[in-house]
Amino acid sequence: MAGVAVSRSWAQGMSSDNVKGLVLALSSSFFIGASFIVKKKGLKKAGASGIRAGAGGYSYLYEPLWWAGMITMIVGEIANFAAYAFAPAILVTPLGALSIIIRQETLHMFGILGCVLCVVGSITIVLHAPQERGIESVTEVWDLATEPAFLFYAAMVLAAVFILIVHFIPLYGQTHIMVYIGVCSLVGSLSVMSVKALGIALKLTFSGMNQLIYPQTWAFTIVVITCVITQMNYLNKALDTFNTAVVSPIYYVMFTSLTILASVIMFKDWDRQNPTQIVTEMCGFVTILCGTFLLHKTKDMVEGSSPSFAVRLAKLTDEDGFELEESALLQFQES
């Protein structure tokens, strides 16, 4: 009886739009997780015969393998884009942790535990996610984006990104992983809000209410393009300079945290929920973070050995002899 009650509660709590967003978000995680692996191989292959992306080169643009990974990522991002049009960011964004699971080739016992934690945390968020806000026009989204609270957040993000790019990247970009990831995550939080706005505009347009006549739709489009190009550029630099197993979990934590913050400020997701639901969602998010941390810590664990939790700096050489410098744990603790 208890199981039936839970099922009924879940069915009543999940709107059709939330279910569509959930399915699209899960599909997105699969494609994006696979794309990280393919893009990384393309970057390494391009770096072996030209200037590495981490050193300011763009030789990866001539590498077919990198483009294969990019196309896979585009498919995933399209699914992700559509998911934001149907469901709130607090439901869609944390499910990105599932893409980290897909990237794992072999799993230690604790790695399996990390996967379980990610899945449990994701289910917790799905079951307690807020309903999508009812919006009838893109102008309503524009009004939300131009409220003082979100304008202040956007100004702080742009100021932080400017300082990171101008001052910190030239000095610490090659040694401090948080510099590149900081730019990607900060810009990413703004891009998700713009993607959601554009997705809503397109959804309303396809339903018969043309939103393309509004200048706000095109303003959001410009912001999306600018943010995505910036993210792609600095994410490539991070992937080329540091180990994928290091970049992925840290990027996920920062990007998801900032996106949830931006969504709470702009769309006021928590205004439609009681404190119990909010706390449960946060517990689900923390559970995912713990699972992500375990997946990271056990990524290179050799059978019969335990990784040290001490801060370590090590050079990793892959099978092609491509050297990558791993200093993420130090940077993560410093941040």
JSON list of C-alpha atoms in Angstrom, two decimals, residues 42-235:
[
{"chain": "A", "resi": 42, "resn": "GLY", "atom": "CA", "xyz": [40.47, 14.58, -30.51]},
{"chain": "A", "resi": 43, "resn": "LEU", "atom": "CA", "xyz": [42.20, 17.28, -28.47]},
{"chain": "A", "resi": 44, "resn": "LYS", "atom": "CA", "xyz": [45.08, 14.96, -27.63]},
{"chain": "A", "resi": 45, "resn": "LYS", "atom": "CA", "xyz": [45.47, 13.88, -31.24]},
{"chain": "A", "resi": 46, "resn": "ALA", "atom": "CA", "xyz": [45.42, 17.49, -32.45]},
{"chain": "A", "resi": 47, "resn": "GLY", "atom": "CA", "xyz": [47.86, 18.58, -29.74]},
{"chain": "A", "resi": 48, "resn": "ALA", "atom": "CA", "xyz": [50.36, 15.93, -30.84]},
{"chain": "A", "resi": 49, "resn": "SER", "atom": "CA", "xyz": [50.69, 17.53, -34.27]},
{"chain": "A", "resi": 50, "resn": "GLY", "atom": "CA", "xyz": [49.99, 21.19, -33.55]},
{"chain": "A", "resi": 51, "resn": "ILE", "atom": "CA", "xyz": [49.59, 23.84, -30.86]},
{"chain": "A", "resi": 52, "resn": "ARG", "atom": "CA", "xyz": [47.53, 22.59, -27.92]},
{"chain": "A", "resi": 53, "resn": "ALA", "atom": "CA", "xyz": [44.26, 24.33, -27.04]},
{"chain": "A", "resi": 54, "resn": "GLY", "atom": "CA", "xyz": [45.62, 24.94, -23.55]},
{"chain": "A", "resi": 55, "resn": "ALA", "atom": "CA", "xyz": [48.48, 26.92, -25.11]},
{"chain": "A", "resi": 56, "resn": "GLY", "atom": "CA", "xyz": [46.12, 29.03, -27.21]},
{"chain": "A", "resi": 57, "resn": "GLY", "atom": "CA", "xyz": [46.07, 26.86, -30.33]},
{"chain": "A", "resi": 58, "resn": "TYR", "atom": "CA", "xyz": [43.09, 25.90, -32.46]},
{"chain": "A", "resi": 59, "resn": "SER", "atom": "CA", "xyz": [44.50, 22.91, -34.34]},
{"chain": "A", "resi": 60, "resn": "TYR", "atom": "CA", "xyz": [41.67, 20.79, -32.91]},
{"chain": "A", "resi": 61, "resn": "LEU", "atom": "CA", "xyz": [39.33, 22.49, -35.42]},
{"chain": "A", "resi": 62, "resn": "TYR", "atom": "CA", "xyz": [41.02, 20.42, -38.15]},
{"chain": "A", "resi": 63, "resn": "GLU", "atom": "CA", "xyz": [40.66, 17.14, -36.25]},
{"chain": "A", "resi": 64, "resn": "PRO", "atom": "CA", "xyz": [37.68, 14.94, -37.37]},
{"chain": "A", "resi": 65, "resn": "LEU", "atom": "CA", "xyz": [37.61, 13.10, -34.05]},
{"chain": "A", "resi": 66, "resn": "TRP", "atom": "CA", "xyz": [37.09, 16.37, -32.19]},
{"chain": "A", "resi": 67, "resn": "TRP", "atom": "CA", "xyz": [34.24, 17.27, -34.53]},
{"chain": "A", "resi": 68, "resn": "ALA", "atom": "CA", "xyz": [32.65, 13.84, -33.94]},
{"chain": "A", "resi": 69, "resn": "GLY", "atom": "CA", "xyz": [32.70, 14.60, -30.24]},
{"chain": "A", "resi": 70, "resn": "MET", "atom": "CA", "xyz": [31.35, 18.09, -30.87]},
{"chain": "A", "resi": 71, "resn": "ILE", "atom": "CA", "xyz": [28.43, 16.74, -32.94]},
{"chain": "A", "resi": 72, "resn": "THR", "atom": "CA", "xyz": [27.62, 14.27, -30.17]},
{"chain": "A", "resi": 73, "resn": "MET", "atom": "CA", "xyz": [27.72, 17.10, -27.66]},
{"chain": "A", "resi": 74, "resn": "ILE", "atom": "CA", "xyz": [25.47, 19.25, -29.88]},
{"chain": "A", "resi": 75, "resn": "VAL", "atom": "CA", "xyz": [22.88, 16.46, -29.96]},
{"chain": "A", "resi": 76, "resn": "GLY", "atom": "CA", "xyz": [23.06, 16.27, -26.18]},
{"chain": "A", "resi": 77, "resn": "GLU", "atom": "CA", "xyz": [22.85, 20.04, -25.82]},
{"chain": "A", "resi": 78, "resn": "ILE", "atom": "CA", "xyz": [19.80, 20.16, -28.10]},
{"chain": "A", "resi": 79, "resn": "ALA", "atom": "CA", "xyz": [18.09, 17.63, -25.84]},
{"chain": "A", "resi": 80, "resn": "ASN", "atom": "CA", "xyz": [19.23, 19.67, -22.85]},
{"chain": "A", "resi": 81, "resn": "PHE", "atom": "CA", "xyz": [17.95, 22.86, -24.50]},
{"chain": "A", "resi": 82, "resn": "ALA", "atom": "CA", "xyz": [14.54, 21.28, -25.02]},
{"chain": "A", "resi": 83, "resn": "ALA", "atom": "CA", "xyz": [14.50, 19.97, -21.43]},
{"chain": "A", "resi": 84, "resn": "TYR", "atom": "CA", "xyz": [14.83, 23.51, -20.04]},
{"chain": "A", "resi": 85, "resn": "ALA", "atom": "CA", "xyz": [11.79, 24.57, -22.08]},
{"chain": "A", "resi": 86, "resn": "PHE", "atom": "CA", "xyz": [9.63, 22.03, -20.24]},
{"chain": "A", "resi": 87, "resn": "ALA", "atom": "CA", "xyz": [11.08, 21.69, -16.74]},
{"chain": "A", "resi": 88, "resn": "PRO", "atom": "CA", "xyz": [12.68, 23.99, -14.14]},
{"chain": "A", "resi": 89, "resn": "ALA", "atom": "CA", "xyz": [16.47, 24.27, -14.04]},
{"chain": "A", "resi": 90, "resn": "ILE", "atom": "CA", "xyz": [16.57, 22.80, -10.53]},
{"chain": "A", "resi": 91, "resn": "LEU", "atom": "CA", "xyz": [15.26, 19.53, -12.02]},
{"chain": "A", "resi": 92, "resn": "VAL", "atom": "CA", "xyz": [17.24, 19.46, -15.28]},
{"chain": "A", "resi": 93, "resn": "THR", "atom": "CA", "xyz": [20.70, 20.68, -14.26]},
{"chain": "A", "resi": 94, "resn": "PRO", "atom": "CA", "xyz": [21.57, 18.23, -11.43]},
{"chain": "A", "resi": 95, "resn": "LEU", "atom": "CA", "xyz": [20.82, 15.27, -13.74]},
{"chain": "A", "resi": 96, "resn": "GLY", "atom": "CA", "xyz": [24.02, 16.18, -15.56]},
{"chain": "A", "resi": 97, "resn": "ALA", "atom": "CA", "xyz": [25.78, 14.03, -12.95]},
{"chain": "A", "resi": 98, "resn": "LEU", "atom": "CA", "xyz": [24.56, 10.98, -14.84]},
{"chain": "A", "resi": 99, "resn": "SER", "atom": "CA", "xyz": [26.83, 11.95, -17.75]},
{"chain": "A", "resi": 100, "resn": "ILE", "atom": "CA", "xyz": [29.81, 11.53, -15.40]},
{"chain": "A", "resi": 101, "resn": "ILE", "atom": "CA", "xyz": [28.74, 7.93, -14.79]},
{"chain": "A", "resi": 102, "resn": "ILE", "atom": "CA", "xyz": [28.67, 7.27, -18.53]},
{"chain": "A", "resi": 103, "resn": "ARG", "atom": "CA", "xyz": [32.29, 8.40, -18.86]},
{"chain": "A", "resi": 104, "resn": "GLN", "atom": "CA", "xyz": [33.55, 5.71, -16.49]},
{"chain": "A", "resi": 105, "resn": "GLU", "atom": "CA", "xyz": [35.29, 2.82, -18.26]},
{"chain": "A", "resi": 106, "resn": "THR", "atom": "CA", "xyz": [36.02, 0.71, -15.18]},
{"chain": "A", "resi": 107, "resn": "LEU", "atom": "CA", "xyz": [34.63, 1.05, -11.69]},
{"chain": "A", "resi": 108, "resn": "HIS", "atom": "CA", "xyz": [36.10, 0.18, -8.30]},
{"chain": "A", "resi": 109, "resn": "MET", "atom": "CA", "xyz": [33.73, -0.83, -5.51]},
{"chain": "A", "resi": 110, "resn": "PHE", "atom": "CA", "xyz": [33.61, 2.75, -4.26]},
{"chain": "A", "resi": 111, "resn": "GLY", "atom": "CA", "xyz": [33.07, 3.92, -7.82]},
{"chain": "A", "resi": 112, "resn": "ILE", "atom": "CA", "xyz": [29.94, 1.77, -7.96]},
{"chain": "A", "resi": 113, "resn": "LEU", "atom": "CA", "xyz": [28.84, 3.32, -4.67]},
{"chain": "A", "resi": 114, "resn": "GLY", "atom": "CA", "xyz": [29.41, 6.74, -6.25]},
{"chain": "A", "resi": 115, "resn": "CYS", "atom": "CA", "xyz": [27.15, 5.78, -9.16]},
{"chain": "A", "resi": 116, "resn": "VAL", "atom": "CA", "xyz": [24.45, 4.62, -6.75]},
{"chain": "A", "resi": 117, "resn": "LEU", "atom": "CA", "xyz": [24.65, 7.90, -4.82]},
{"chain": "A", "resi": 118, "resn": "CYS", "atom": "CA", "xyz": [24.33, 9.90, -8.05]},
{"chain": "A", "resi": 119, "resn": "VAL", "atom": "CA", "xyz": [21.26, 7.91, -9.07]},
{"chain": "A", "resi": 120, "resn": "VAL", "atom": "CA", "xyz": [19.64, 8.15, -5.62]},
{"chain": "A", "resi": 121, "resn": "GLY", "atom": "CA", "xyz": [20.31, 11.89, -5.45]},
{"chain": "A", "resi": 122, "resn": "SER", "atom": "CA", "xyz": [18.87, 12.38, -8.93]},
{"chain": "A", "resi": 123, "resn": "ILE", "atom": "CA", "xyz": [15.71, 10.44, -8.05]},
{"chain": "A", "resi": 124, "resn": "THR", "atom": "CA", "xyz": [15.30, 12.50, -4.87]},
{"chain": "A", "resi": 125, "resn": "ILE", "atom": "CA", "xyz": [15.45, 15.74, -6.84]},
{"chain": "A", "resi": 126, "resn": "VAL", "atom": "CA", "xyz": [13.10, 14.44, -9.52]},
{"chain": "A", "resi": 127, "resn": "LEU", "atom": "CA", "xyz": [10.47, 13.43, -6.95]},
{"chain": "A", "resi": 128, "resn": "HIS", "atom": "CA", "xyz": [10.55, 16.80, -5.17]},
{"chain": "A", "resi": 129, "resn": "ALA", "atom": "CA", "xyz": [11.22, 19.21, -8.05]},
{"chain": "A", "resi": 130, "resn": "PRO", "atom": "CA", "xyz": [8.94, 22.26, -8.36]},
{"chain": "A", "resi": 131, "resn": "GLN", "atom": "CA", "xyz": [6.40, 22.52, -11.15]},
{"chain": "A", "resi": 132, "resn": "GLU", "atom": "CA", "xyz": [7.35, 24.61, -14.16]},
{"chain": "A", "resi": 133, "resn": "ARG", "atom": "CA", "xyz": [6.32, 28.24, -13.87]},
{"chain": "A", "resi": 134, "resn": "GLY", "atom": "CA", "xyz": [3.37, 29.12, -16.12]},
{"chain": "A", "resi": 135, "resn": "ILE", "atom": "CA", "xyz": [4.64, 31.63, -18.70]},
{"chain": "A", "resi": 136, "resn": "GLU", "atom": "CA", "xyz": [2.52, 32.95, -21.59]},
{"chain": "A", "resi": 137, "resn": "SER", "atom": "CA", "xyz": [5.03, 35.21, -23.33]},
{"chain": "A", "resi": 138, "resn": "VAL", "atom": "CA", "xyz": [8.78, 35.76, -23.64]},
{"chain": "A", "resi": 139, "resn": "THR", "atom": "CA", "xyz": [8.19, 39.28, -22.32]},
{"chain": "A", "resi": 140, "resn": "GLU", "atom": "CA", "xyz": [7.34, 37.71, -18.96]},
{"chain": "A", "resi": 141, "resn": "VAL", "atom": "CA", "xyz": [10.76, 36.04, -18.92]},
{"chain": "A", "resi": 142, "resn": "TRP", "atom": "CA", "xyz": [12.36, 39.36, -19.84]},
{"chain": "A", "resi": 143, "resn": "ASP", "atom": "CA", "xyz": [10.61, 41.01, -16.90]},
{"chain": "A", "resi": 144, "resn": "LEU", "atom": "CA", "xyz": [12.03, 38.32, -14.60]},
{"chain": "A", "resi": 145, "resn": "ALA", "atom": "CA", "xyz": [15.53, 38.80, -16.07]},
{"chain": "A", "resi": 146, "resn": "THR", "atom": "CA", "xyz": [15.44, 42.57, -15.56]},
{"chain": "A", "resi": 147, "resn": "GLU", "atom": "CA", "xyz": [14.40, 42.53, -11.91]},
{"chain": "A", "resi": 148, "resn": "PRO", "atom": "CA", "xyz": [17.02, 44.12, -9.61]},
{"chain": "A", "resi": 149, "resn": "ALA", "atom": "CA", "xyz": [18.03, 40.85, -7.89]},
{"chain": "A", "resi": 150, "resn": "PHE", "atom": "CA", "xyz": [18.93, 39.04, -11.12]},
{"chain": "A", "resi": 151, "resn": "LEU", "atom": "CA", "xyz": [20.55, 42.13, -12.66]},
{"chain": "A", "resi": 152, "resn": "PHE", "atom": "CA", "xyz": [22.80, 42.32, -9.60]},
{"chain": "A", "resi": 153, "resn": "TYR", "atom": "CA", "xyz": [23.69, 38.63, -9.96]},
{"chain": "A", "resi": 154, "resn": "ALA", "atom": "CA", "xyz": [24.44, 39.04, -13.68]},
{"chain": "A", "resi": 155, "resn": "ALA", "atom": "CA", "xyz": [26.63, 42.08, -13.00]},
{"chain": "A", "resi": 156, "resn": "MET", "atom": "CA", "xyz": [28.62, 40.16, -10.37]},
{"chain": "A", "resi": 157, "resn": "VAL", "atom": "CA", "xyz": [29.10, 37.24, -12.78]},
{"chain": "A", "resi": 158, "resn": "LEU", "atom": "CA", "xyz": [30.30, 39.46, -15.62]},
{"chain": "A", "resi": 159, "resn": "ALA", "atom": "CA", "xyz": [32.70, 41.29, -13.30]},
{"chain": "A", "resi": 160, "resn": "ALA", "atom": "CA", "xyz": [34.14, 38.01, -12.00]},
{"chain": "A", "resi": 161, "resn": "VAL", "atom": "CA", "xyz": [34.54, 36.61, -15.53]},
{"chain": "A", "resi": 162, "resn": "PHE", "atom": "CA", "xyz": [36.29, 39.78, -16.69]},
{"chain": "A", "resi": 163, "resn": "ILE", "atom": "CA", "xyz": [38.77, 39.63, -13.78]},
{"chain": "A", "resi": 164, "resn": "LEU", "atom": "CA", "xyz": [39.45, 35.92, -14.36]},
{"chain": "A", "resi": 165, "resn": "ILE", "atom": "CA", "xyz": [40.09, 36.37, -18.09]},
{"chain": "A", "resi": 166, "resn": "VAL", "atom": "CA", "xyz": [42.17, 39.53, -17.86]},
{"chain": "A", "resi": 167, "resn": "HIS", "atom": "CA", "xyz": [44.18, 38.91, -14.70]},
{"chain": "A", "resi": 168, "resn": "PHE", "atom": "CA", "xyz": [44.14, 35.28, -13.56]},
{"chain": "A", "resi": 169, "resn": "ILE", "atom": "CA", "xyz": [44.19, 33.25, -16.78]},
{"chain": "A", "resi": 170, "resn": "PRO", "atom": "CA", "xyz": [47.50, 34.70, -18.08]},
{"chain": "A", "resi": 171, "resn": "LEU", "atom": "CA", "xyz": [49.12, 33.99, -14.70]},
{"chain": "A", "resi": 172, "resn": "TYR", "atom": "CA", "xyz": [47.51, 30.78, -13.47]},
{"chain": "A", "resi": 173, "resn": "GLY", "atom": "CA", "xyz": [45.59, 29.23, -16.38]},
{"chain": "A", "resi": 174, "resn": "GLN", "atom": "CA", "xyz": [48.09, 26.43, -16.94]},
{"chain": "A", "resi": 175, "resn": "THR", "atom": "CA", "xyz": [48.44, 25.46, -13.28]},
{"chain": "A", "resi": 176, "resn": "HIS", "atom": "CA", "xyz": [45.16, 26.27, -11.53]},
{"chain": "A", "resi": 177, "resn": "ILE", "atom": "CA", "xyz": [42.18, 24.32, -12.85]},
{"chain": "A", "resi": 178, "resn": "MET", "atom": "CA", "xyz": [39.67, 26.54, -11.07]},
{"chain": "A", "resi": 179, "resn": "VAL", "atom": "CA", "xyz": [40.52, 29.49, -13.34]},
{"chain": "A", "resi": 180, "resn": "TYR", "atom": "CA", "xyz": [39.25, 27.93, -16.58]},
{"chain": "A", "resi": 181, "resn": "ILE", "atom": "CA", "xyz": [36.39, 26.12, -14.88]},
{"chain": "A", "resi": 182, "resn": "GLY", "atom": "CA", "xyz": [35.41, 29.28, -13.02]},
{"chain": "A", "resi": 183, "resn": "VAL", "atom": "CA", "xyz": [34.87, 31.11, -16.32]},
{"chain": "A", "resi": 184, "resn": "CYS", "atom": "CA", "xyz": [32.91, 28.18, -17.80]},
{"chain": "A", "resi": 185, "resn": "SER", "atom": "CA", "xyz": [30.69, 27.83, -14.74]},
{"chain": "A", "resi": 186, "resn": "LEU", "atom": "CA", "xyz": [29.94, 31.51, -14.24]},
{"chain": "A", "resi": 187, "resn": "VAL", "atom": "CA", "xyz": [29.13, 32.08, -17.90]},
{"chain": "A", "resi": 188, "resn": "GLY", "atom": "CA", "xyz": [27.24, 28.79, -17.94]},
{"chain": "A", "resi": 189, "resn": "SER", "atom": "CA", "xyz": [24.79, 29.94, -15.27]},
{"chain": "A", "resi": 190, "resn": "LEU", "atom": "CA", "xyz": [23.82, 32.89, -17.47]},
{"chain": "A", "resi": 191, "resn": "SER", "atom": "CA", "xyz": [23.66, 30.74, -20.60]},
{"chain": "A", "resi": 192, "resn": "VAL", "atom": "CA", "xyz": [21.22, 28.31, -18.95]},
{"chain": "A", "resi": 193, "resn": "MET", "atom": "CA", "xyz": [18.88, 31.14, -18.00]},
{"chain": "A", "resi": 194, "resn": "SER", "atom": "CA", "xyz": [19.00, 32.47, -21.57]},
{"chain": "A", "resi": 195, "resn": "VAL", "atom": "CA", "xyz": [18.60, 28.98, -23.02]},
{"chain": "A", "resi": 196, "resn": "LYS", "atom": "CA", "xyz": [15.52, 28.46, -20.87]},
{"chain": "A", "resi": 197, "resn": "ALA", "atom": "CA", "xyz": [14.08, 31.79, -22.01]},
{"chain": "A", "resi": 198, "resn": "LEU", "atom": "CA", "xyz": [14.75, 30.98, -25.66]},
{"chain": "A", "resi": 199, "resn": "GLY", "atom": "CA", "xyz": [13.36, 27.46, -25.23]},
{"chain": "A", "resi": 200, "resn": "ILE", "atom": "CA", "xyz": [10.15, 28.84, -23.75]},
{"chain": "A", "resi": 201, "resn": "ALA", "atom": "CA", "xyz": [9.87, 31.30, -26.65]},
{"chain": "A", "resi": 202, "resn": "LEU", "atom": "CA", "xyz": [10.25, 28.50, -29.21]},
{"chain": "A", "resi": 203, "resn": "LYS", "atom": "CA", "xyz": [7.82, 26.23, -27.36]},
{"chain": "A", "resi": 204, "resn": "LEU", "atom": "CA", "xyz": [5.18, 28.98, -27.35]},
{"chain": "A", "resi": 205, "resn": "THR", "atom": "CA", "xyz": [5.89, 29.73, -31.01]},
{"chain": "A", "resi": 206, "resn": "PHE", "atom": "CA", "xyz": [5.40, 26.09, -32.02]},
{"chain": "A", "resi": 207, "resn": "SER", "atom": "CA", "xyz": [2.14, 26.02, -30.04]},
{"chain": "A", "resi": 208, "resn": "GLY", "atom": "CA", "xyz": [0.76, 28.88, -32.13]},
{"chain": "A", "resi": 209, "resn": "MET", "atom": "CA", "xyz": [1.81, 31.96, -30.14]},
{"chain": "A", "resi": 210, "resn": "ASN", "atom": "CA", "xyz": [4.55, 33.55, -32.24]},
{"chain": "A", "resi": 211, "resn": "GLN", "atom": "CA", "xyz": [7.31, 34.89, -30.01]},
{"chain": "A", "resi": 212, "resn": "LEU", "atom": "CA", "xyz": [9.76, 35.68, -32.82]},
{"chain": "A", "resi": 213, "resn": "ILE", "atom": "CA", "xyz": [8.16, 39.10, -33.27]},
{"chain": "A", "resi": 214, "resn": "TYR", "atom": "CA", "xyz": [9.47, 40.21, -29.89]},
{"chain": "A", "resi": 215, "resn": "PRO", "atom": "CA", "xyz": [12.95, 41.76, -29.70]},
{"chain": "A", "resi": 216, "resn": "GLN", "atom": "CA", "xyz": [13.46, 40.04, -26.33]},
{"chain": "A", "resi": 217, "resn": "THR", "atom": "CA", "xyz": [13.58, 36.66, -28.09]},
{"chain": "A", "resi": 218, "resn": "TRP", "atom": "CA", "xyz": [16.48, 37.81, -30.26]},
{"chain": "A", "resi": 219, "resn": "ALA", "atom": "CA", "xyz": [18.22, 39.43, -27.29]},
{"chain": "A", "resi": 220, "resn": "PHE", "atom": "CA", "xyz": [18.16, 36.09, -25.47]},
{"chain": "A", "resi": 221, "resn": "THR", "atom": "CA", "xyz": [19.45, 34.41, -28.66]},
{"chain": "A", "resi": 222, "resn": "ILE", "atom": "CA", "xyz": [22.47, 36.74, -28.77]},
{"chain": "A", "resi": 223, "resn": "VAL", "atom": "CA", "xyz": [23.23, 36.05, -25.10]},
{"chain": "A", "resi": 224, "resn": "VAL", "atom": "CA", "xyz": [22.99, 32.28, -25.69]},
{"chain": "A", "resi": 225, "resn": "ILE", "atom": "CA", "xyz": [25.39, 32.39, -28.66]},
{"chain": "A", "resi": 226, "resn": "THR", "atom": "CA", "xyz": [27.91, 34.58, -26.82]},
{"chain": "A", "resi": 227, "resn": "CYS", "atom": "CA", "xyz": [27.84, 32.49, -23.65]},
{"chain": "A", "resi": 228, "resn": "VAL", "atom": "CA", "xyz": [28.06, 29.13, -25.44]},
{"chain": "A", "resi": 229, "resn": "ILE", "atom": "CA", "xyz": [31.06, 30.23, -27.53]},
{"chain": "A", "resi": 230, "resn": "THR", "atom": "CA", "xyz": [32.83, 31.48, -24.39]},
{"chain": "A", "resi": 231, "resn": "GLN", "atom": "CA", "xyz": [32.06, 28.26, -22.50]},
{"chain": "A", "resi": 232, "resn": "MET", "atom": "CA", "xyz": [33.25, 26.07, -25.38]},
{"chain": "A", "resi": 233, "resn": "ASN", "atom": "CA", "xyz": [36.51, 27.97, -25.70]},
{"chain": "A", "resi": 234, "resn": "TYR", "atom": "CA", "xyz": [37.50, 27.78, -22.03]},
{"chain": "A", "resi": 235, "resn": "LEU", "atom": "CA", "xyz": [36.18, 24.26, -21.53]}
]
